[in-house]
Coordinates of C-alpha atoms in Angstrom, one line a residue:
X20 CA -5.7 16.3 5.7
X21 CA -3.7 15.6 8.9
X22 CA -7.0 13.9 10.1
X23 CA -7.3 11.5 7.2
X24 CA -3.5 10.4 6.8
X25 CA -3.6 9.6 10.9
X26 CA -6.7 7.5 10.1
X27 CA -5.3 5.7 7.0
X28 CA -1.9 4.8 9.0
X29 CA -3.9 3.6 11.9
X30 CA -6.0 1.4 9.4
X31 CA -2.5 0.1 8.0
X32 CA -1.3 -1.1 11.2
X33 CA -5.0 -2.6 12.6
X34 CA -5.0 -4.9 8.9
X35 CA -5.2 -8.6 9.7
X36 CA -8.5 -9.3 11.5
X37 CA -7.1 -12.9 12.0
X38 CA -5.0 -12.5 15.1
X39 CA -3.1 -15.5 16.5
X40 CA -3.4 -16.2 20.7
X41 CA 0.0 -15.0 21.8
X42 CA 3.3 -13.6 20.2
X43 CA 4.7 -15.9 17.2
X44 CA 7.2 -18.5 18.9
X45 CA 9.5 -18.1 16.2
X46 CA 10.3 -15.6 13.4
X47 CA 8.6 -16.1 10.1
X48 CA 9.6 -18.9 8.0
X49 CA 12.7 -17.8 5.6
X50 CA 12.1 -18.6 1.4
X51 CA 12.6 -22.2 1.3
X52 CA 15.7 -23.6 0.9
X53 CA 14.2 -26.3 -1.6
X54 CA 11.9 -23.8 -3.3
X55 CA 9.7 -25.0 -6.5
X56 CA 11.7 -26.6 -9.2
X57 CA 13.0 -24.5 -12.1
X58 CA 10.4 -25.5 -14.0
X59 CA 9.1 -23.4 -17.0
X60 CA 6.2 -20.8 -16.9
X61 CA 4.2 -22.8 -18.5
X62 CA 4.9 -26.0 -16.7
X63 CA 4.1 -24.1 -13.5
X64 CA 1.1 -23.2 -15.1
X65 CA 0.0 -26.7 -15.6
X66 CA 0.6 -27.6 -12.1
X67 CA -1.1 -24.3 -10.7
X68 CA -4.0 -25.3 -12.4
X69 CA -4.6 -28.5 -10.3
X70 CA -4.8 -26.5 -7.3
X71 CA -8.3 -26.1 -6.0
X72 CA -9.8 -25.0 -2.7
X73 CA -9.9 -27.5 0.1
X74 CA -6.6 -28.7 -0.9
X75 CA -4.5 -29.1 1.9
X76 CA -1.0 -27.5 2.2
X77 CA 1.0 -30.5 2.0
X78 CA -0.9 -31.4 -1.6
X79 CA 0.3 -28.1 -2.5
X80 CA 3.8 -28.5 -1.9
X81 CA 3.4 -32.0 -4.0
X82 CA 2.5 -30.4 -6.5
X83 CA 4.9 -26.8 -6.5
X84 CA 7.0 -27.7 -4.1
X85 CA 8.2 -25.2 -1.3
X86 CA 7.1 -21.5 -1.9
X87 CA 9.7 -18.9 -2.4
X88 CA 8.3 -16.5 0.7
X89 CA 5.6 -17.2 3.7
X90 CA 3.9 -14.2 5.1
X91 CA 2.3 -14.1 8.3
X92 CA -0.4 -12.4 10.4
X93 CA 2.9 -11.2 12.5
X94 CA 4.3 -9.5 9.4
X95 CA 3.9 -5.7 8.9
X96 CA 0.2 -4.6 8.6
X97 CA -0.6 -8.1 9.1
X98 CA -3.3 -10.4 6.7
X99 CA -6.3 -8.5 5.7
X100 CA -8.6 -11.6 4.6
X101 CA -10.6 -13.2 7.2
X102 CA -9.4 -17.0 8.6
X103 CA -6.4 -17.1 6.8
X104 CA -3.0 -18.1 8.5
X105 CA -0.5 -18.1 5.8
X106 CA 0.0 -16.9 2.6
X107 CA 2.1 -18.3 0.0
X108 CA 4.3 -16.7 -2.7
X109 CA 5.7 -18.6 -5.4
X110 CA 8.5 -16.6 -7.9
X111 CA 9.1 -14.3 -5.3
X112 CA 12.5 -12.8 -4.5
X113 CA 12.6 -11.1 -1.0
X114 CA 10.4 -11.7 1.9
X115 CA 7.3 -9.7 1.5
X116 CA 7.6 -9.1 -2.2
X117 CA 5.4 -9.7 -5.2
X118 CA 4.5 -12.7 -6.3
X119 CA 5.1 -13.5 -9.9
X120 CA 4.2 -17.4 -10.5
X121 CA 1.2 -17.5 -8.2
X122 CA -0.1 -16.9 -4.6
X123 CA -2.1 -18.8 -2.2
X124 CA -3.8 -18.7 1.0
X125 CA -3.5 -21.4 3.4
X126 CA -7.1 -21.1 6.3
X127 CA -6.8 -21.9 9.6
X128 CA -7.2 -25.2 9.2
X129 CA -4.0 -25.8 6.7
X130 CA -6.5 -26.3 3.6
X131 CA -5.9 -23.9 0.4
X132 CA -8.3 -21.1 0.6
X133 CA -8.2 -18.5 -1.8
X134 CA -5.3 -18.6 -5.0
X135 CA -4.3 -16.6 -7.9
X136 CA -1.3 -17.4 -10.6
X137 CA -0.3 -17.4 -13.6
X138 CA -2.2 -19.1 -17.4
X139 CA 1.3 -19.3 -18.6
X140 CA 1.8 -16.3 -20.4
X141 CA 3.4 -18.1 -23.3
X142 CA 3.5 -15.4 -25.9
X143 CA 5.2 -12.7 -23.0
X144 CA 7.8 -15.6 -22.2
X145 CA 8.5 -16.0 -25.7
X146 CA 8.6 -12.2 -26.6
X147 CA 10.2 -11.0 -23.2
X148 CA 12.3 -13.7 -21.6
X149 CA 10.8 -15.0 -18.1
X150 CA 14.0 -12.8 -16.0
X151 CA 12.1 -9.3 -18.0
X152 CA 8.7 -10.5 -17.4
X153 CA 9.4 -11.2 -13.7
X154 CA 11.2 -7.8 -13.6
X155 CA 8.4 -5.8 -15.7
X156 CA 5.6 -7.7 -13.1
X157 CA 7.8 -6.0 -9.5
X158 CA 8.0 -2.7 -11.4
X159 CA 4.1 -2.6 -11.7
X160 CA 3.5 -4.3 -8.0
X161 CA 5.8 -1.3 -6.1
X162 CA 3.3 1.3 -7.2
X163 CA 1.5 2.8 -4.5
X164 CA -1.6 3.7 -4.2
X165 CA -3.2 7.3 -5.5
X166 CA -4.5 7.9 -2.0
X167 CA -2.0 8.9 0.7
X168 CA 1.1 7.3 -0.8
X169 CA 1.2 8.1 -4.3
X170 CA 5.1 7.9 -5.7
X171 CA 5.6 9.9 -9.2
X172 CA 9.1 8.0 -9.4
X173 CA 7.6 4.5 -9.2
X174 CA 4.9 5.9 -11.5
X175 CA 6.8 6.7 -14.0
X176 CA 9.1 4.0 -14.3
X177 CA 6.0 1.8 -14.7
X178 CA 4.3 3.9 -17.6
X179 CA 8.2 3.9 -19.4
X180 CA 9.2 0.5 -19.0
X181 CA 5.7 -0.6 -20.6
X182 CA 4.9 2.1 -23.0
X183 CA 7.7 0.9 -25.3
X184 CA 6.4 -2.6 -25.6
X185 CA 3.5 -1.2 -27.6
X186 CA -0.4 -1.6 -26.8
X187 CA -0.5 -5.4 -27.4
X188 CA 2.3 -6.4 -25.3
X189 CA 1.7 -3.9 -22.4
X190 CA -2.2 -4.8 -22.4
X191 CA -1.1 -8.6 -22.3
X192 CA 1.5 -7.8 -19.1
X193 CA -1.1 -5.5 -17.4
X194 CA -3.4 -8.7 -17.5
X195 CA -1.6 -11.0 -16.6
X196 CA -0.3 -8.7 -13.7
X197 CA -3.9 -8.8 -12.5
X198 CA -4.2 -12.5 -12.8
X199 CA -1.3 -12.6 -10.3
X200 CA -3.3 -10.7 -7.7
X201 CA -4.7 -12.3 -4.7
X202 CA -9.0 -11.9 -5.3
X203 CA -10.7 -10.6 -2.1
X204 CA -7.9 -8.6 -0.9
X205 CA -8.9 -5.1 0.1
X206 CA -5.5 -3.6 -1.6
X207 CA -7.1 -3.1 -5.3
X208 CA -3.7 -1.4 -6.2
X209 CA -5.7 1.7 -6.9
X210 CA -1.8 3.1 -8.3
X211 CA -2.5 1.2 -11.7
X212 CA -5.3 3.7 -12.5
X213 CA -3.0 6.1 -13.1
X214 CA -0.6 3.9 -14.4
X215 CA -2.9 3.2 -17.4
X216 CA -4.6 6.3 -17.5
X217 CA -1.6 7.6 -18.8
X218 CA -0.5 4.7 -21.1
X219 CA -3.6 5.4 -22.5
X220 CA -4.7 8.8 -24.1
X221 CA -8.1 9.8 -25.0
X222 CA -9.2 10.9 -28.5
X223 CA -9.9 14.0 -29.4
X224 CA -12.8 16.0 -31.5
X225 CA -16.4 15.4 -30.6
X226 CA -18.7 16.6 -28.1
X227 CA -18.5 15.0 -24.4
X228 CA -22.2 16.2 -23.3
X229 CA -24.1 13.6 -25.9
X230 CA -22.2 10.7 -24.6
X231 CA -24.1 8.4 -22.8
X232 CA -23.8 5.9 -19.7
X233 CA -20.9 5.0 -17.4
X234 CA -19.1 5.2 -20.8
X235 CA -15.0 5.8 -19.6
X236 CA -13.3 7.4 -22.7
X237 CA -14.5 10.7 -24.0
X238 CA -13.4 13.1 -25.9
X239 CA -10.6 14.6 -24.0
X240 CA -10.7 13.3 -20.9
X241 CA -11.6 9.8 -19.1
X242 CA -14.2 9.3 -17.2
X243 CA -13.0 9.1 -13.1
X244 CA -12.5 5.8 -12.0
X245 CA -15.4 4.2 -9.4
X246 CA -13.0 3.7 -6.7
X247 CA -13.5 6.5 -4.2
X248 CA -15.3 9.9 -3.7
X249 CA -13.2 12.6 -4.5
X250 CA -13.0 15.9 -2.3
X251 CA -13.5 18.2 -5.7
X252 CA -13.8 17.8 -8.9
X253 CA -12.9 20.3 -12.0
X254 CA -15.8 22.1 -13.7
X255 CA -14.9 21.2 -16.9
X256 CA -13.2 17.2 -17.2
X257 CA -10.8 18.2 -19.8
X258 CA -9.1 20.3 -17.5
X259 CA -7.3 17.5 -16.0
X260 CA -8.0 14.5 -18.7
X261 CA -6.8 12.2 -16.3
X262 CA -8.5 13.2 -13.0
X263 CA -8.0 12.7 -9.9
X264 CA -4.1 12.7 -11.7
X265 CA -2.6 15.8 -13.1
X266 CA 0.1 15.5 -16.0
X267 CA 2.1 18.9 -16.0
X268 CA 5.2 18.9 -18.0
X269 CA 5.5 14.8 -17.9
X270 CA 5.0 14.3 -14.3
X271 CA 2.0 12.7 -12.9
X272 CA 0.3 13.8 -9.3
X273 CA -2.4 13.1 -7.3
X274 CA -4.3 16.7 -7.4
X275 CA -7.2 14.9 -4.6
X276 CA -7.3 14.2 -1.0
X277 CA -10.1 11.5 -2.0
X278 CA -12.7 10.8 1.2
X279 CA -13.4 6.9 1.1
X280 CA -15.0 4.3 -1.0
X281 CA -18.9 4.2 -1.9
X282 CA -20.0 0.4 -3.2
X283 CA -18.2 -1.8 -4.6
X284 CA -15.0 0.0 -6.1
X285 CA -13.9 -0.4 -10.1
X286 CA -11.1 -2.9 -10.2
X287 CA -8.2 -1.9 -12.3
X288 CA -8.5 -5.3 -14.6
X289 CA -12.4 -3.7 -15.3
X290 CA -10.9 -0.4 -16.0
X291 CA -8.2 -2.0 -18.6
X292 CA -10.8 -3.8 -20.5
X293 CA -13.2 -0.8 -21.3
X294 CA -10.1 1.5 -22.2
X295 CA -9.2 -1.5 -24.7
X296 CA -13.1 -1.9 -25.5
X297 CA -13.3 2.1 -26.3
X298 CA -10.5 1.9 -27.9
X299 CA -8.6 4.6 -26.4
X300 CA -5.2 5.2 -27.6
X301 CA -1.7 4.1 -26.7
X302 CA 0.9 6.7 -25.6
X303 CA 3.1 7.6 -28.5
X304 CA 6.3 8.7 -26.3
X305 CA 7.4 7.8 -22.7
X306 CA 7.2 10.4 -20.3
X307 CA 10.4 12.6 -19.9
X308 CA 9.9 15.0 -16.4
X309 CA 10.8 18.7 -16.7
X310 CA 14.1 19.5 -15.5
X311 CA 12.2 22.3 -13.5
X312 CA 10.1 19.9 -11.0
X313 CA 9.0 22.3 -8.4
X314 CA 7.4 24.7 -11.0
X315 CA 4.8 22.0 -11.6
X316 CA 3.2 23.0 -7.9
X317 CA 2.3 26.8 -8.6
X318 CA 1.2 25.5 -12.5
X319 CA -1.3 22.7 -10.8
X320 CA -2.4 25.2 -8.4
X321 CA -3.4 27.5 -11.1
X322 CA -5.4 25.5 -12.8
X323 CA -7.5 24.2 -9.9
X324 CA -10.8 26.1 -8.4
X325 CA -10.4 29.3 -5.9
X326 CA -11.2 26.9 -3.6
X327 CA -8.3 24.3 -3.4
X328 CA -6.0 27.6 -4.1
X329 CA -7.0 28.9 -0.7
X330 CA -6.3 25.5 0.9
X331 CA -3.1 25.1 2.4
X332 CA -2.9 21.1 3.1
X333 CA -3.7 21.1 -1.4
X334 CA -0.5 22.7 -2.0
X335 CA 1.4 20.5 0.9
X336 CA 0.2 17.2 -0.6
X337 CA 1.2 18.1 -4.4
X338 CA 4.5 19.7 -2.8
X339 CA 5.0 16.3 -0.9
X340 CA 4.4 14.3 -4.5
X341 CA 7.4 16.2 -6.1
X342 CA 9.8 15.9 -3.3
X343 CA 8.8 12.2 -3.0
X344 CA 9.4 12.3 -7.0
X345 CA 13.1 14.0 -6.1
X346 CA 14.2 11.1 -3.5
X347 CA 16.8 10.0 -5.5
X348 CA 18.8 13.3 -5.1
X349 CA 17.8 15.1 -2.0
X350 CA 16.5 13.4 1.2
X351 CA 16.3 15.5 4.1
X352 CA 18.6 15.1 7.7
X353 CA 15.9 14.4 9.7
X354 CA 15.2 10.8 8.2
X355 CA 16.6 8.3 10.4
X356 CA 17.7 4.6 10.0
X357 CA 16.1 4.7 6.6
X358 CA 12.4 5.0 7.7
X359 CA 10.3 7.0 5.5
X360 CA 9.3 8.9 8.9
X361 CA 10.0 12.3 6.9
X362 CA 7.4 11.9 4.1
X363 CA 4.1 11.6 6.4
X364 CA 1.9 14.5 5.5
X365 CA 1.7 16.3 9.0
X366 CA 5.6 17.5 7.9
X367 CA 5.9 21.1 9.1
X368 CA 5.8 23.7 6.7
X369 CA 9.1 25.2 7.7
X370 CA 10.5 21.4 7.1
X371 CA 8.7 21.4 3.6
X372 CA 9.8 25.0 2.3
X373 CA 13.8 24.1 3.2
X374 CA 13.7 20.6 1.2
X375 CA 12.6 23.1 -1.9
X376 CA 15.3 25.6 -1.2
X377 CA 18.1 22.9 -0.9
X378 CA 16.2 21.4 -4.4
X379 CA 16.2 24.5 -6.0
X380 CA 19.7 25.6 -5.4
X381 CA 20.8 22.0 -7.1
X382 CA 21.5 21.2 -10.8
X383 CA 19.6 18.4 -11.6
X384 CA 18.2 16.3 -15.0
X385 CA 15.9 13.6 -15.8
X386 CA 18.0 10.5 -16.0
X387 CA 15.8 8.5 -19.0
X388 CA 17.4 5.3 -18.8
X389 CA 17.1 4.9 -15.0
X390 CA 14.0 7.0 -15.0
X391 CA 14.5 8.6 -11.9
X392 CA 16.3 12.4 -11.1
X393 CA 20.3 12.6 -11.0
X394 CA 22.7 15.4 -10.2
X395 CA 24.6 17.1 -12.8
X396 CA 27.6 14.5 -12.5
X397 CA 25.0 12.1 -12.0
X398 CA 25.2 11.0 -9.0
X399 CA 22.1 9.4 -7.4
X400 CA 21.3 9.0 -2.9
X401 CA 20.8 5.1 -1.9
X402 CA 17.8 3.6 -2.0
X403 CA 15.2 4.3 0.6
X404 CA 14.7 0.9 2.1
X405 CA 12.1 0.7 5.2
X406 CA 13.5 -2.3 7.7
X407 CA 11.0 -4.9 8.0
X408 CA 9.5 -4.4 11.5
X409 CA 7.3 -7.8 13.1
X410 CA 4.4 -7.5 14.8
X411 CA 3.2 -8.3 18.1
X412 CA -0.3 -9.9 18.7
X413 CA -1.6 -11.1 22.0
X414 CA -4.6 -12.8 22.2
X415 CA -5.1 -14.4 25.5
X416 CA -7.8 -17.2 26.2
X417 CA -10.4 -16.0 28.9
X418 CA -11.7 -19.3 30.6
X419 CA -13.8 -17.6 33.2
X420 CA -15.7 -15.9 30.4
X421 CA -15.5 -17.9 26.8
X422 CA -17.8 -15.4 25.1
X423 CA -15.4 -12.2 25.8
X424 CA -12.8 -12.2 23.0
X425 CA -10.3 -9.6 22.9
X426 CA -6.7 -8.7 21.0
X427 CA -4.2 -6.7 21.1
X428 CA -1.5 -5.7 18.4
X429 CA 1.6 -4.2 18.8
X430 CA 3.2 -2.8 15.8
X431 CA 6.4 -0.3 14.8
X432 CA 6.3 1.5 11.8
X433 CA 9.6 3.3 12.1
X434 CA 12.3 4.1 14.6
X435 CA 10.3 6.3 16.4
X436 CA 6.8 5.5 16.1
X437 CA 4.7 2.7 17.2
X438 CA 0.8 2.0 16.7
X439 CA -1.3 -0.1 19.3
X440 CA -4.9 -1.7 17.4
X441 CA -7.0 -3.8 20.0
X442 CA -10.3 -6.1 18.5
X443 CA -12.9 -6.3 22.0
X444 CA -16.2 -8.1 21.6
X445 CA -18.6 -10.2 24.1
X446 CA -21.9 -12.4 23.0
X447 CA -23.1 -11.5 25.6
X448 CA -22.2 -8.5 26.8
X449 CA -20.6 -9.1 30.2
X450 CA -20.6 -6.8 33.0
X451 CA -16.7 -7.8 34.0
X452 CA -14.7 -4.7 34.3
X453 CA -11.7 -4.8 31.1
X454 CA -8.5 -3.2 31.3
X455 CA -6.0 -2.5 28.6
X456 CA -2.0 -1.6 29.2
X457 CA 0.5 -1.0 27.2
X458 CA 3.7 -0.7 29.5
X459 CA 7.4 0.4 28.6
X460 CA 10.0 -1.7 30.8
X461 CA 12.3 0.4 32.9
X462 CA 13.4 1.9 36.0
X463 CA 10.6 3.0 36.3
X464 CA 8.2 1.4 34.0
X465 CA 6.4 3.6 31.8
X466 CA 2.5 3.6 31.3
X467 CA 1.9 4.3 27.2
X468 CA -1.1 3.4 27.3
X469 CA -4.2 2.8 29.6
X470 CA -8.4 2.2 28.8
X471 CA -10.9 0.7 30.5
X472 CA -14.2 0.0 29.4
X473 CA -15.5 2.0 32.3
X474 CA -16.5 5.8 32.8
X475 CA -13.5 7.2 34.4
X476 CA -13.6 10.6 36.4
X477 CA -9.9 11.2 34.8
X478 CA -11.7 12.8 31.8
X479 CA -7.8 11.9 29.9
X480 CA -8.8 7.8 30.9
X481 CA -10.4 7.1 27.5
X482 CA -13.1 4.3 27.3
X483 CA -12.3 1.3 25.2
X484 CA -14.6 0.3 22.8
X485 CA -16.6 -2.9 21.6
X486 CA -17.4 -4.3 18.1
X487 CA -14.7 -2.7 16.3
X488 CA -11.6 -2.3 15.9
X489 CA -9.4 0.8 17.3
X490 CA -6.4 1.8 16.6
X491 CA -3.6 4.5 17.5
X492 CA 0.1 5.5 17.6
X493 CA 2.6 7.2 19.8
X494 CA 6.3 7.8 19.8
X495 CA 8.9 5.0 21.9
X496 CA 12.3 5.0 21.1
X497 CA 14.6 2.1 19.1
X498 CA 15.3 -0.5 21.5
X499 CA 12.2 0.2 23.9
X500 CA 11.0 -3.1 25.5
X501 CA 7.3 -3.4 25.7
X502 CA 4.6 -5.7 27.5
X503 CA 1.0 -5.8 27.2
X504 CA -1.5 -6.1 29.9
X505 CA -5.2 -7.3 29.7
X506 CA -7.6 -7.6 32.9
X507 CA -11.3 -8.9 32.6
X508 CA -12.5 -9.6 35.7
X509 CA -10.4 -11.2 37.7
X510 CA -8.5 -12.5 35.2
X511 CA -5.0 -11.1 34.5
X512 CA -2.8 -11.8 31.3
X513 CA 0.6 -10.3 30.6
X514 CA 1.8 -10.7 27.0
X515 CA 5.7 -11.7 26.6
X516 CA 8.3 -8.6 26.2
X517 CA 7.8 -7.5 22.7
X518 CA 11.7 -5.9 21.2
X519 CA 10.9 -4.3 18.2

């Protein structure tokens, strides 16, 4: 387990295969000051329309005016989609959050390359108010994903803010929430399976084994979603009706590690349509979580094969989910500066087992209306916010050898941990010895980081490696002042100092 969350943060912090030659100059643009007009859903709609790829930017801003957020290849895990410099957010209301008028993606060239917005939605304006729609939209885009970073909380302010609203309405949202989404981007927002997967509940009666074909509702159980491979599976599918998610006393969790993608992976607007098509059935009640939380652990465990029982990283991953679930009321000392260091999954045991004693000894209830946990007067901790951190990307030109390309990215993810990705290719492959540094400035400097492509006889001198890229992390304090190093050949590049 350990194995696959180090990859999957590494992954996170290599995104953005577009990479810039040298650090930004300046930091990201702010929301406009003269954003879009106040126009009307609907209006925006009409103008939205007119865009069309190949557009350049400035025809864009004709048309919408300035977006409400820019995000950059220099923002946290970067831009995942290939030739693309910018990407535009329009009814956005922080830096980095959800779009919910329309998004689009300015290439390389400053022409429009990929977009996604809204029809118009007239009959949720009309019904909801555009302030609740735009509200309702950020509540579905802040849940994570199943795999790694699955929230309960999040979850289950999703399911109760839309269960209310009745199948119609919450089908209608869920769409046009997916219309909103930016196409080719590898996030599918794999957190709305479970989302609607308990919105929806399947019928019941029947007999499961004469069904036929990819079908997704059964009786008693769904069908898993095509999205990844999971590490087990229950013998019998109406065991956990919901799979890979567990519902034990009103509380949803991830009961799989999962171990990647096969094909091309269900999207969740696919997934909608056939629960809607098979007309599976609307949840009659909103969820309401025990006011026991950490019994759910040893009544999931008991339910799953001998073989998930005797694994040890199973029961840290659903213990994880609940104390993730119980953020509002208990966060542990060791989290720092508001990072979210404390909830990666290589937590020690000893760390894990004193978060459930503290939780234990407390009085605690499920707050409905602000569906999270409160204390018995309650009382609620502050919001876990994680700072935005900027990313560092050197790219340096190499005239004696145009073919060799290589790039390095600099990236913190918390107060104490940083992660260094590097992209290295030649066509051809040159014989020019390459060197890769990552130094911390002091008296004395400190060495972080050191490949080469070359054998070494220090058998701790790793070899870099072409055609792909690599990625890893190690600990440097707040404040740390860092500068990259790239030799090929005889050319020598240092990158500016990068403060994070």
């Amino acid at each position: 387990m350990k194995t696959y969350f180090l990859m999957l943060f590494i992954f996170a912090a290599m995104c953005g295969a577009t990479l810039a030659a040298g650090p930004p100059a300046a930091p990201p643009k702010p929301p406009a000051q003269e954003s879009a007009p106040q126009m009307s859903r609907a209006e925006f709609a009409r103008r939205f329309a007119k865009i069309k790829e190949g557009m350049s930017a400035d025809a864009v801003v004709a048309l919408l005016g300035q977006p409400d957020d820019i995000r950059t290849d220099a923002d946290p895990d970067g831009i995942s989609l290939a030739r693309t410099s910018e990407i535009w957010g329009y009814g956005v209301d922080h830096h980095l959050g959800f779009a919910t008028r329309g998004s689009i993606t300015i290439d390389t060239k400053g022409k429009v390359q990929y977009l996604a917005g809204t029809k118009g939605a007239d009959e949720l304006v009309e019904q909801l108010g555009e302030p609740e729609l735009q509200r309702l939209l950020r509540l579905l885009a802040d849940v994570p994903g199943l795999i790694g970073s699955f929230d309960p909380q999040k979850t289950i302010a999703a399911i109760n803010a839309l269960q209310p609203l009745g199948q119609k309405t919450g089908v209608a949202l869920m769409r046009e929430y997916f219309d909103l989404r930016i196409p080719y981007d590898d996030d599918i927002n794999s957190g709305m399976f479970a989302v609607m997967r308990i919105l929806f509940v399947p019928p019941t009666g029947g007999n499961a084994a004469t069904q036929p074909g990819y079908q997704l509702v059964f009786p008693g159980y769904f069908r898993e979603p095509g999205i990844a491979a999971s590490d087990w599976r229950p013998a019998d599918p109406r065991d956990f009706p919901c799979f890979p998610i567990a519902l034990v006393d009103d509380i949803p969790l991830v009961i799989t590690h999962g171990t990647g993608f096969g094909g091309a992976p269900e999207t969740p607007a696919m997934h909608l349509d056939q629960l809607v098509e098979e007309k599976a059935v609307w949840r009659k009640e909103p969820l309401h979580p025990t006011a026991d939380p950490l019994s759910i652990v040893a009544k999931i465990e008991a339910r799953c094969p001998r073989e998930q029982q005797d694994d040890p990283n199973h029961a840290q991953m659903i213990q994880l989910q609940v104390l993730r679930l119980l953020d509002s009321i208990y966060r542990p000392a060791s989290v720092d500066d508001l990072s979210s260091d404390w909830w990666e999954p290589d937590l020690q045991n000893a760390a894990i087992a004193t978060a459930i004693k503290k939780v234990g000894a407390m009085k605690l209830h499920w707050d409905a209306a602000r569906a999270w946990y409160a204390r018995e007067d309650g009382s609620i901790l502050p919001p876990l916010v994680k700072p935005i951190y900027r990313r560092s990307i050197f790219a340096p030109k190499f005239k004696a050898d145009p073919g060799f390309k290589m790039s390095a990215v600099l990236a913190r993810a918390s107060s104490k941990r940083m992660s260094l990705g590097y992209d290295l290719s030649s066509s051809p492959r040159n014989i020019s010895p390459t060197e890769l540094k990552v130094v911390q400035l002091g008296k004395p400097d400190k060495i972080l980081f050191d490949k080469t492509d070359r054998e070494s006889k220090d058998a701790d001198h790793d070899v870099l490696s072409y055609g792909s890229s690599v990625g890893m992390g190690f600990t440097v304090p707040a404040g740390a002042r860092l500068q990259i190093e790239i030799t090929h050949g005889k050319e020598h590049f240092v990158s500016p100092v990068y403060e994070p």
